[in-house]
GROMACS .gro file of C-alpha atoms in nm:
model
  334
    1MET     CA    1  -3.121  -0.126   1.870
    2PRO     CA    2  -3.162  -0.493   2.027
    3ARG     CA    3  -3.453  -0.752   1.899
    4PHE     CA    4  -3.741  -0.746   2.201
    5ALA     CA    5  -4.104  -0.787   2.359
    6LEU     CA    6  -4.277  -0.587   2.603
    7GLN     CA    7  -4.449  -0.793   2.839
    8ASP     CA    8  -4.743  -0.754   2.691
    9ARG     CA    9  -4.685  -0.855   2.310
   10LYS     CA   10  -4.695  -1.237   2.257
   11VAL     CA   11  -4.468  -1.396   2.103
   12ILE     CA   12  -4.412  -1.681   2.321
   13SER     CA   13  -4.476  -2.047   2.200
   14SER     CA   14  -4.684  -2.310   2.404
   15GLU     CA   15  -4.369  -2.540   2.286
   16GLY     CA   16  -4.168  -2.521   2.654
   17LEU     CA   17  -4.298  -2.334   2.982
   18ILE     CA   18  -4.595  -2.299   2.925
   19SER     CA   19  -4.653  -2.668   2.768
   20ALA     CA   20  -4.452  -2.780   3.076
   21ILE     CA   21  -4.711  -2.661   3.360
   22ALA     CA   22  -5.031  -2.759   3.152
   23GLU     CA   23  -4.961  -3.110   3.175
   24LEU     CA   24  -4.803  -3.146   3.541
   25ALA     CA   25  -5.159  -2.953   3.659
   26LEU     CA   26  -5.314  -3.222   3.437
   27ALA     CA   27  -5.064  -3.556   3.597
   28ARG     CA   28  -5.156  -3.407   3.989
   29GLY     CA   29  -5.484  -3.403   3.890
   30ALA     CA   30  -5.595  -3.088   3.888
   31ASP     CA   31  -5.843  -2.902   3.690
   32LEU     CA   32  -5.621  -2.748   3.437
   33HIS     CA   33  -5.958  -2.457   3.332
   34LYS     CA   34  -5.907  -2.320   3.678
   35LEU     CA   35  -5.548  -2.314   3.655
   36LEU     CA   36  -5.553  -2.082   3.358
   37ARG     CA   37  -5.813  -1.934   3.457
   38GLY     CA   38  -5.731  -1.479   3.483
   39THR     CA   39  -5.447  -1.579   3.260
   40GLY     CA   40  -5.663  -1.498   2.942
   41ILE     CA   41  -5.482  -1.878   2.804
   42PHE     CA   42  -5.822  -2.091   2.697
   43SER     CA   43  -5.734  -2.516   2.688
   44ASP     CA   44  -5.786  -2.465   2.296
   45ASP     CA   45  -5.504  -2.255   2.246
   46LEU     CA   46  -5.253  -2.500   2.392
   47LEU     CA   47  -5.356  -2.690   2.142
   48ASP     CA   48  -5.299  -2.471   1.808
   49PRO     CA   49  -4.900  -2.534   1.773
   50HIS     CA   50  -4.942  -2.133   1.584
   51SER     CA   51  -5.081  -2.038   1.904
   52ARG     CA   52  -4.855  -1.787   2.120
   53PHE     CA   53  -4.889  -1.623   2.442
   54SER     CA   54  -4.723  -1.255   2.587
   55HIS     CA   55  -4.443  -1.238   2.875
   56HIS     CA   56  -4.729  -1.145   3.104
   57GLN     CA   57  -4.964  -1.447   3.082
   58LEU     CA   58  -4.677  -1.603   3.171
   59MET     CA   59  -4.624  -1.469   3.468
   60ARG     CA   60  -4.948  -1.494   3.519
   61LEU     CA   61  -4.921  -1.905   3.442
   62LEU     CA   62  -4.660  -1.885   3.712
   63ALA     CA   63  -4.877  -1.786   3.973
   64GLN     CA   64  -5.147  -1.940   3.850
   65TYR     CA   65  -4.892  -2.259   3.908
   66GLN     CA   66  -4.770  -2.203   4.228
   67GLY     CA   67  -5.097  -2.099   4.440
   68GLN     CA   68  -5.257  -2.437   4.349
   69PHE     CA   69  -4.909  -2.562   4.419
   70PRO     CA   70  -4.739  -2.500   4.665
   71HIS     CA   71  -4.544  -2.754   4.777
   72PRO     CA   72  -4.129  -2.781   4.795
   73ASP     CA   73  -4.130  -2.970   4.527
   74ALA     CA   74  -4.317  -2.790   4.255
   75GLY     CA   75  -3.999  -2.605   4.118
   76PHE     CA   76  -3.814  -2.907   4.004
   77LEU     CA   77  -4.044  -3.069   3.916
   78LEU     CA   78  -4.158  -2.873   3.647
   79GLY     CA   79  -3.801  -2.797   3.558
   80GLN     CA   80  -3.795  -3.178   3.505
   81GLN     CA   81  -4.132  -3.148   3.277
   82LEU     CA   82  -4.017  -2.884   3.089
   83LEU     CA   83  -3.683  -3.089   2.893
   84ASN     CA   84  -3.994  -3.298   2.805
   85GLU     CA   85  -4.211  -3.070   2.674
   86LEU     CA   86  -3.958  -2.842   2.484
   87GLY     CA   87  -4.032  -3.024   2.129
   88THR     CA   88  -3.772  -3.060   1.830
   89VAL     CA   89  -3.525  -2.800   2.041
   90GLY     CA   90  -3.540  -3.036   2.276
   91GLN     CA   91  -3.538  -3.322   2.054
   92ALA     CA   92  -3.205  -3.131   1.863
   93LEU     CA   93  -3.042  -3.048   2.260
   94LEU     CA   94  -3.081  -3.389   2.345
   95SER     CA   95  -2.929  -3.621   2.012
   96ALA     CA   96  -2.602  -3.342   2.038
   97PRO     CA   97  -2.373  -3.486   1.949
   98THR     CA   98  -2.098  -3.343   2.319
   99VAL     CA   99  -2.233  -3.219   2.610
  100GLY     CA  100  -2.056  -2.883   2.476
  101GLU     CA  101  -2.236  -2.888   2.117
  102SER     CA  102  -2.574  -2.954   2.290
  103LEU     CA  103  -2.482  -2.595   2.532
  104ARG     CA  104  -2.402  -2.413   2.251
  105MET     CA  105  -2.788  -2.427   2.093
  106LEU     CA  106  -2.934  -2.411   2.480
  107GLN     CA  107  -2.710  -2.097   2.458
  108ARG     CA  108  -2.810  -1.940   2.147
  109LEU     CA  109  -3.166  -2.082   2.201
  110TYR     CA  110  -3.243  -2.012   2.549
  111GLN     CA  111  -3.476  -1.719   2.473
  112HIS     CA  112  -3.728  -1.974   2.398
  113ILE     CA  113  -3.674  -2.194   2.647
  114ALA     CA  114  -3.657  -1.987   2.945
  115PRO     CA  115  -3.789  -1.608   2.862
  116LEU     CA  116  -3.793  -1.519   3.190
  117VAL     CA  117  -3.406  -1.541   3.250
  118HIS     CA  118  -3.118  -1.321   3.102
  119VAL     CA  119  -2.810  -1.558   3.129
  120ARG     CA  120  -2.431  -1.523   3.009
  121TYR     CA  121  -2.126  -1.768   3.021
  122HIS     CA  122  -1.752  -1.726   3.148
  123LEU     CA  123  -1.555  -2.008   3.102
  124TYR     CA  124  -1.234  -1.936   3.308
  125GLN     CA  125  -0.923  -2.138   3.446
  126ARG     CA  126  -1.106  -2.508   3.295
  127GLN     CA  127  -1.461  -2.423   3.490
  128VAL     CA  128  -1.813  -2.386   3.327
  129HIS     CA  129  -2.024  -2.011   3.517
  130VAL     CA  130  -2.357  -2.043   3.406
  131PHE     CA  131  -2.491  -1.601   3.533
  132ILE     CA  132  -2.885  -1.634   3.595
  133THR     CA  133  -3.061  -1.380   3.620
  134PRO     CA  134  -3.433  -1.331   3.691
  135THR     CA  135  -3.557  -1.114   3.453
  136LEU     CA  136  -3.897  -1.028   3.715
  137ALA     CA  137  -4.014  -0.758   3.871
  138PRO     CA  138  -3.778  -0.773   4.187
  139GLU     CA  139  -4.062  -0.836   4.426
  140SER     CA  140  -4.216  -1.120   4.207
  141LYS     CA  141  -4.274  -1.492   4.399
  142ALA     CA  142  -4.248  -1.726   4.178
  143THR     CA  143  -3.832  -1.594   4.119
  144GLU     CA  144  -3.746  -1.849   4.341
  145LEU     CA  145  -4.010  -2.115   4.204
  146LEU     CA  146  -3.826  -2.054   3.797
  147MET     CA  147  -3.467  -2.114   3.910
  148GLN     CA  148  -3.565  -2.448   4.134
  149ALA     CA  149  -3.735  -2.520   3.791
  150TYR     CA  150  -3.456  -2.395   3.531
  151SER     CA  151  -3.168  -2.572   3.699
  152SER     CA  152  -3.356  -2.894   3.790
  153ALA     CA  153  -3.417  -2.861   3.350
  154PHE     CA  154  -3.077  -2.748   3.358
  155TYR     CA  155  -2.962  -3.064   3.558
  156ALA     CA  156  -3.102  -3.371   3.443
  157LEU     CA  157  -3.044  -3.155   3.091
  158LEU     CA  158  -2.648  -3.258   3.176
  159LYS     CA  159  -2.751  -3.679   3.347
  160ARG     CA  160  -2.939  -3.734   2.941
  161LEU     CA  161  -2.584  -3.661   2.810
  162SER     CA  162  -2.378  -3.700   3.004
  163GLN     CA  163  -2.517  -4.114   3.187
  164GLY     CA  164  -2.405  -4.002   3.470
  165TYR     CA  165  -2.450  -3.704   3.802
  166PRO     CA  166  -2.216  -3.460   3.734
  167HIS     CA  167  -2.027  -3.264   3.929
  168CYS     CA  168  -2.274  -2.959   3.902
  169HIS     CA  169  -2.207  -2.610   4.132
  170PHE     CA  170  -2.552  -2.464   4.250
  171ASP     CA  171  -2.593  -2.081   4.382
  172PHE     CA  172  -2.852  -1.966   4.526
  173ALA     CA  173  -2.933  -1.591   4.581
  174CYS     CA  174  -3.291  -1.700   4.798
  175LYS     CA  175  -3.252  -1.819   5.213
  176ARG     CA  176  -3.100  -2.191   5.277
  177PRO     CA  177  -3.471  -2.332   5.268
  178ARG     CA  178  -3.603  -2.504   5.529
  179HIS     CA  179  -3.691  -2.856   5.287
  180MET     CA  180  -3.356  -2.934   5.144
  181TYR     CA  181  -3.383  -3.295   5.159
  182GLU     CA  182  -3.574  -3.216   4.758
  183PHE     CA  183  -3.301  -2.925   4.703
  184GLU     CA  184  -3.028  -3.204   4.691
  185HIS     CA  185  -3.238  -3.411   4.568
  186ASN     CA  186  -3.251  -3.313   4.210
  187LEU     CA  187  -2.911  -3.111   4.223
  188GLY     CA  188  -2.733  -3.312   4.453
  189THR     CA  189  -2.446  -3.132   4.718
  190ARG     CA  190  -2.316  -2.870   4.588
  191LEU     CA  191  -2.542  -2.641   4.751
  192ARG     CA  192  -2.475  -2.270   4.798
  193PHE     CA  193  -2.731  -2.020   4.931
  194ALA     CA  194  -2.782  -1.656   5.059
  195GLN     CA  195  -2.503  -1.575   4.773
  196PRO     CA  196  -2.513  -1.209   4.544
  197VAL     CA  197  -2.655  -1.366   4.240
  198TYR     CA  198  -2.802  -1.720   4.059
  199LYS     CA  199  -2.479  -1.962   3.996
  200TRP     CA  200  -2.449  -2.295   3.814
  201SER     CA  201  -2.122  -2.399   3.754
  202PHE     CA  202  -1.925  -2.695   3.647
  203ALA     CA  203  -1.636  -2.828   3.484
  204ALA     CA  204  -1.495  -2.718   3.128
  205THR     CA  205  -1.397  -3.115   3.108
  206MET     CA  206  -1.798  -3.193   3.076
  207LEU     CA  207  -1.772  -2.958   2.689
  208ARG     CA  208  -1.607  -3.263   2.582
  209CYS     CA  209  -1.811  -3.549   2.752
  210THR     CA  210  -2.005  -3.726   2.437
  211ASN     CA  211  -2.338  -3.846   2.387
  212ASP     CA  212  -2.408  -4.236   2.410
  213ASN     CA  213  -2.736  -4.187   2.308
  214ALA     CA  214  -2.633  -3.880   2.020
  215SER     CA  215  -2.772  -3.993   1.637
  216LEU     CA  216  -2.528  -3.766   1.409
  217LEU     CA  217  -2.846  -3.736   1.142
  218ARG     CA  218  -3.069  -3.667   1.389
  219TRP     CA  219  -2.848  -3.374   1.462
  220GLN     CA  220  -2.756  -3.215   1.166
  221ARG     CA  221  -3.109  -3.279   1.082
  222LEU     CA  222  -3.247  -3.087   1.331
  223GLN     CA  223  -2.970  -2.798   1.354
  224SER     CA  224  -3.143  -2.822   0.987
  225GLN     CA  225  -3.399  -2.675   1.128
  226PRO     CA  226  -3.583  -2.285   1.120
  227HIS     CA  227  -3.589  -2.366   1.532
  228CYS     CA  228  -3.769  -2.011   1.675
  229GLU     CA  229  -3.608  -1.823   1.731
  230SER     CA  230  -3.810  -1.569   2.055
  231PRO     CA  231  -3.705  -1.181   2.070
  232SER     CA  232  -3.592  -1.118   2.366
  233TYR     CA  233  -3.791  -0.989   2.678
  234PHE     CA  234  -3.715  -0.598   2.676
  235ILE     CA  235  -3.564  -0.646   3.096
  236ALA     CA  236  -3.366  -0.944   2.920
  237ALA     CA  237  -3.246  -0.682   2.652
  238LEU     CA  238  -3.194  -0.402   2.849
  239CYS     CA  239  -3.021  -0.670   3.058
  240GLN     CA  240  -2.795  -0.809   2.773
  241LEU     CA  241  -2.736  -0.340   2.666
  242LEU     CA  242  -2.576  -0.304   2.993
  243SER     CA  243  -2.334  -0.648   3.010
  244ARG     CA  244  -2.226  -0.554   2.736
  245GLN     CA  245  -2.204  -0.126   2.840
  246PRO     CA  246  -2.222  -0.128   3.229
  247HIS     CA  247  -2.211   0.250   3.233
  248LEU     CA  248  -2.468   0.324   3.031
  249SER     CA  249  -2.692   0.609   3.159
  250LEU     CA  250  -3.066   0.586   3.063
  251ALA     CA  251  -3.095   0.875   2.872
  252ALA     CA  252  -2.800   0.638   2.666
  253LEU     CA  253  -3.009   0.357   2.707
  254ALA     CA  254  -3.415   0.482   2.590
  255GLN     CA  255  -3.201   0.590   2.258
  256HIS     CA  256  -3.055   0.214   2.196
  257MET     CA  257  -3.443   0.089   2.248
  258ALA     CA  258  -3.613   0.369   2.106
  259MET     CA  259  -3.733   0.524   2.313
  260SER     CA  260  -3.824   0.834   2.492
  261PRO     CA  261  -3.626   0.861   2.856
  262ALA     CA  262  -4.012   0.964   3.009
  263THR     CA  263  -4.152   0.657   2.801
  264PHE     CA  264  -3.875   0.418   2.859
  265LYS     CA  265  -3.934   0.502   3.189
  266ARG     CA  266  -4.325   0.413   3.213
  267LYS     CA  267  -4.213   0.103   3.040
  268LEU     CA  268  -4.001   0.034   3.276
  269LYS     CA  269  -4.206   0.150   3.602
  270GLU     CA  270  -4.450  -0.131   3.368
  271HIS     CA  271  -4.263  -0.412   3.442
  272GLY     CA  272  -4.216  -0.416   3.752
  273TRP     CA  273  -3.827  -0.208   3.768
  274ARG     CA  274  -3.604   0.039   3.801
  275PHE     CA  275  -3.324   0.205   3.585
  276SER     CA  276  -3.164   0.236   3.984
  277GLN     CA  277  -3.232  -0.135   4.009
  278LEU     CA  278  -3.097  -0.220   3.643
  279GLN     CA  279  -2.773  -0.032   3.680
  280GLN     CA  280  -2.731  -0.226   4.017
  281GLN     CA  281  -2.805  -0.592   3.925
  282GLN     CA  282  -2.550  -0.545   3.616
  283GLN     CA  283  -2.292  -0.426   3.872
  284THR     CA  284  -2.318  -0.636   4.140
  285LEU     CA  285  -2.357  -0.984   3.838
  286ARG     CA  286  -2.014  -0.810   3.786
  287ALA     CA  287  -1.790  -0.776   4.082
  288VAL     CA  288  -1.943  -1.082   4.103
  289TYR     CA  289  -1.749  -1.254   3.853
  290LEU     CA  290  -1.414  -1.015   3.902
  291LEU     CA  291  -1.396  -1.084   4.261
  292SER     CA  292  -1.461  -1.424   4.299
  293ILE     CA  293  -1.405  -1.591   3.987
  294ARG     CA  294  -1.077  -1.360   3.798
  295ASP     CA  295  -1.026  -1.327   4.214
  296LYS     CA  296  -0.893  -0.959   4.155
  297GLY     CA  297  -0.867  -0.718   4.413
  298ASN     CA  298  -1.112  -0.416   4.496
  299ASP     CA  299  -0.924  -0.149   4.317
  300TYR     CA  300  -0.893  -0.341   3.958
  301VAL     CA  301  -1.286  -0.372   4.047
  302ALA     CA  302  -1.399  -0.077   4.183
  303ASN     CA  303  -1.194   0.114   3.848
  304ARG     CA  304  -1.388  -0.104   3.658
  305LEU     CA  305  -1.631  -0.024   3.764
  306ALA     CA  306  -1.564   0.364   3.729
  307PHE     CA  307  -1.531   0.412   4.164
  308TYR     CA  308  -1.425   0.734   4.210
  309ASP     CA  309  -1.166   0.498   4.496
  310THR     CA  310  -1.176   0.159   4.639
  311PRO     CA  311  -1.335   0.290   4.976
  312ASN     CA  312  -1.673   0.390   4.822
  313PHE     CA  313  -1.705   0.124   4.612
  314ARG     CA  314  -1.672  -0.143   4.900
  315ARG     CA  315  -1.951   0.028   5.064
  316ALA     CA  316  -2.153  -0.006   4.801
  317PHE     CA  317  -2.103  -0.340   4.734
  318LYS     CA  318  -2.129  -0.415   5.089
  319ARG     CA  319  -2.514  -0.251   5.025
  320TRP     CA  320  -2.632  -0.422   4.725
  321THR     CA  321  -2.545  -0.787   4.809
  322GLY     CA  322  -2.502  -0.772   5.279
  323LEU     CA  323  -2.097  -0.845   5.241
  324THR     CA  324  -1.739  -0.699   5.245
  325PRO     CA  325  -1.569  -0.883   4.906
  326SER     CA  326  -1.352  -1.036   5.141
  327GLU     CA  327  -1.657  -1.204   5.243
  328LEU     CA  328  -1.742  -1.282   4.953
  329LYS     CA  329  -1.428  -1.420   4.831
  330GLU     CA  330  -1.432  -1.617   5.133
  331SER     CA  331  -1.789  -1.749   5.093
  332MET     CA  332  -1.732  -1.829   4.761
  333SER     CA  333  -1.427  -2.134   4.852
  334LEU     CA  334  -1.676  -2.230   5.070
   0.00000   0.00000   0.00000
């Protein structure tokens, strides 16, 4: 059974996203008490390094931040601030000898840094593809803000490590925004919108890029320290299981989580999800990976996703994404 935390379990440190929201709000002249109102987080808690918060509290704080700062750049500013609020983890990421070493640590600690997403890395034909799955409820209004913040933080990390402007491609599942300046200013011009998944891509040669500001002694010292590795959020843990075993039934998944099927369905509902939504999300990710990155044919993908025939798969993929498999390949090649 994987380690996981339900939305009300207090496992998240203020170091990271919570501190970034508070610092950014204060820098903009906001009333911190008003920002925290209704979240169950108090200003004194932010000063205590041992304080822990729940995913529910973090989601409430995100909603408050979004309500008080409904500006087009709010998510990007949050991402840039996030990199400065990661404490020893941030120091370790920025002290790594190469970009690859830094990203390996990021992959290991992403649940501590980005507790509201599930991340998968794929290295194929000299390209690194990072699939990011938001674990907020599908109807959450904070998803776009969160993805802007994490994309901005990731790109800022690569820029600081490589001392340049890396050639990254960013795919967003949201519609093309009216305010493109903020996206291009913070992420460059290699952007695609209305895609089936959120994805970051860059050349694998960047992994060997040396960090001019690396400190071998500092890197070794920070690596030897026990970093906080938070347990996976409940929905992220389910995404992890379904990505590895996509054909798990509801009953089998409930057994993995040490719950009865009835309790499992109730917990999913409390988190704003249905089992069919999670299944479809993971099937979409797998299909997009096989079609657009591995360049597999419809027959192959239909078989891997356990469809009885190819036409049935094409209809399902169109229903999931609004695109046919061939239209997806065309859009990904632009």
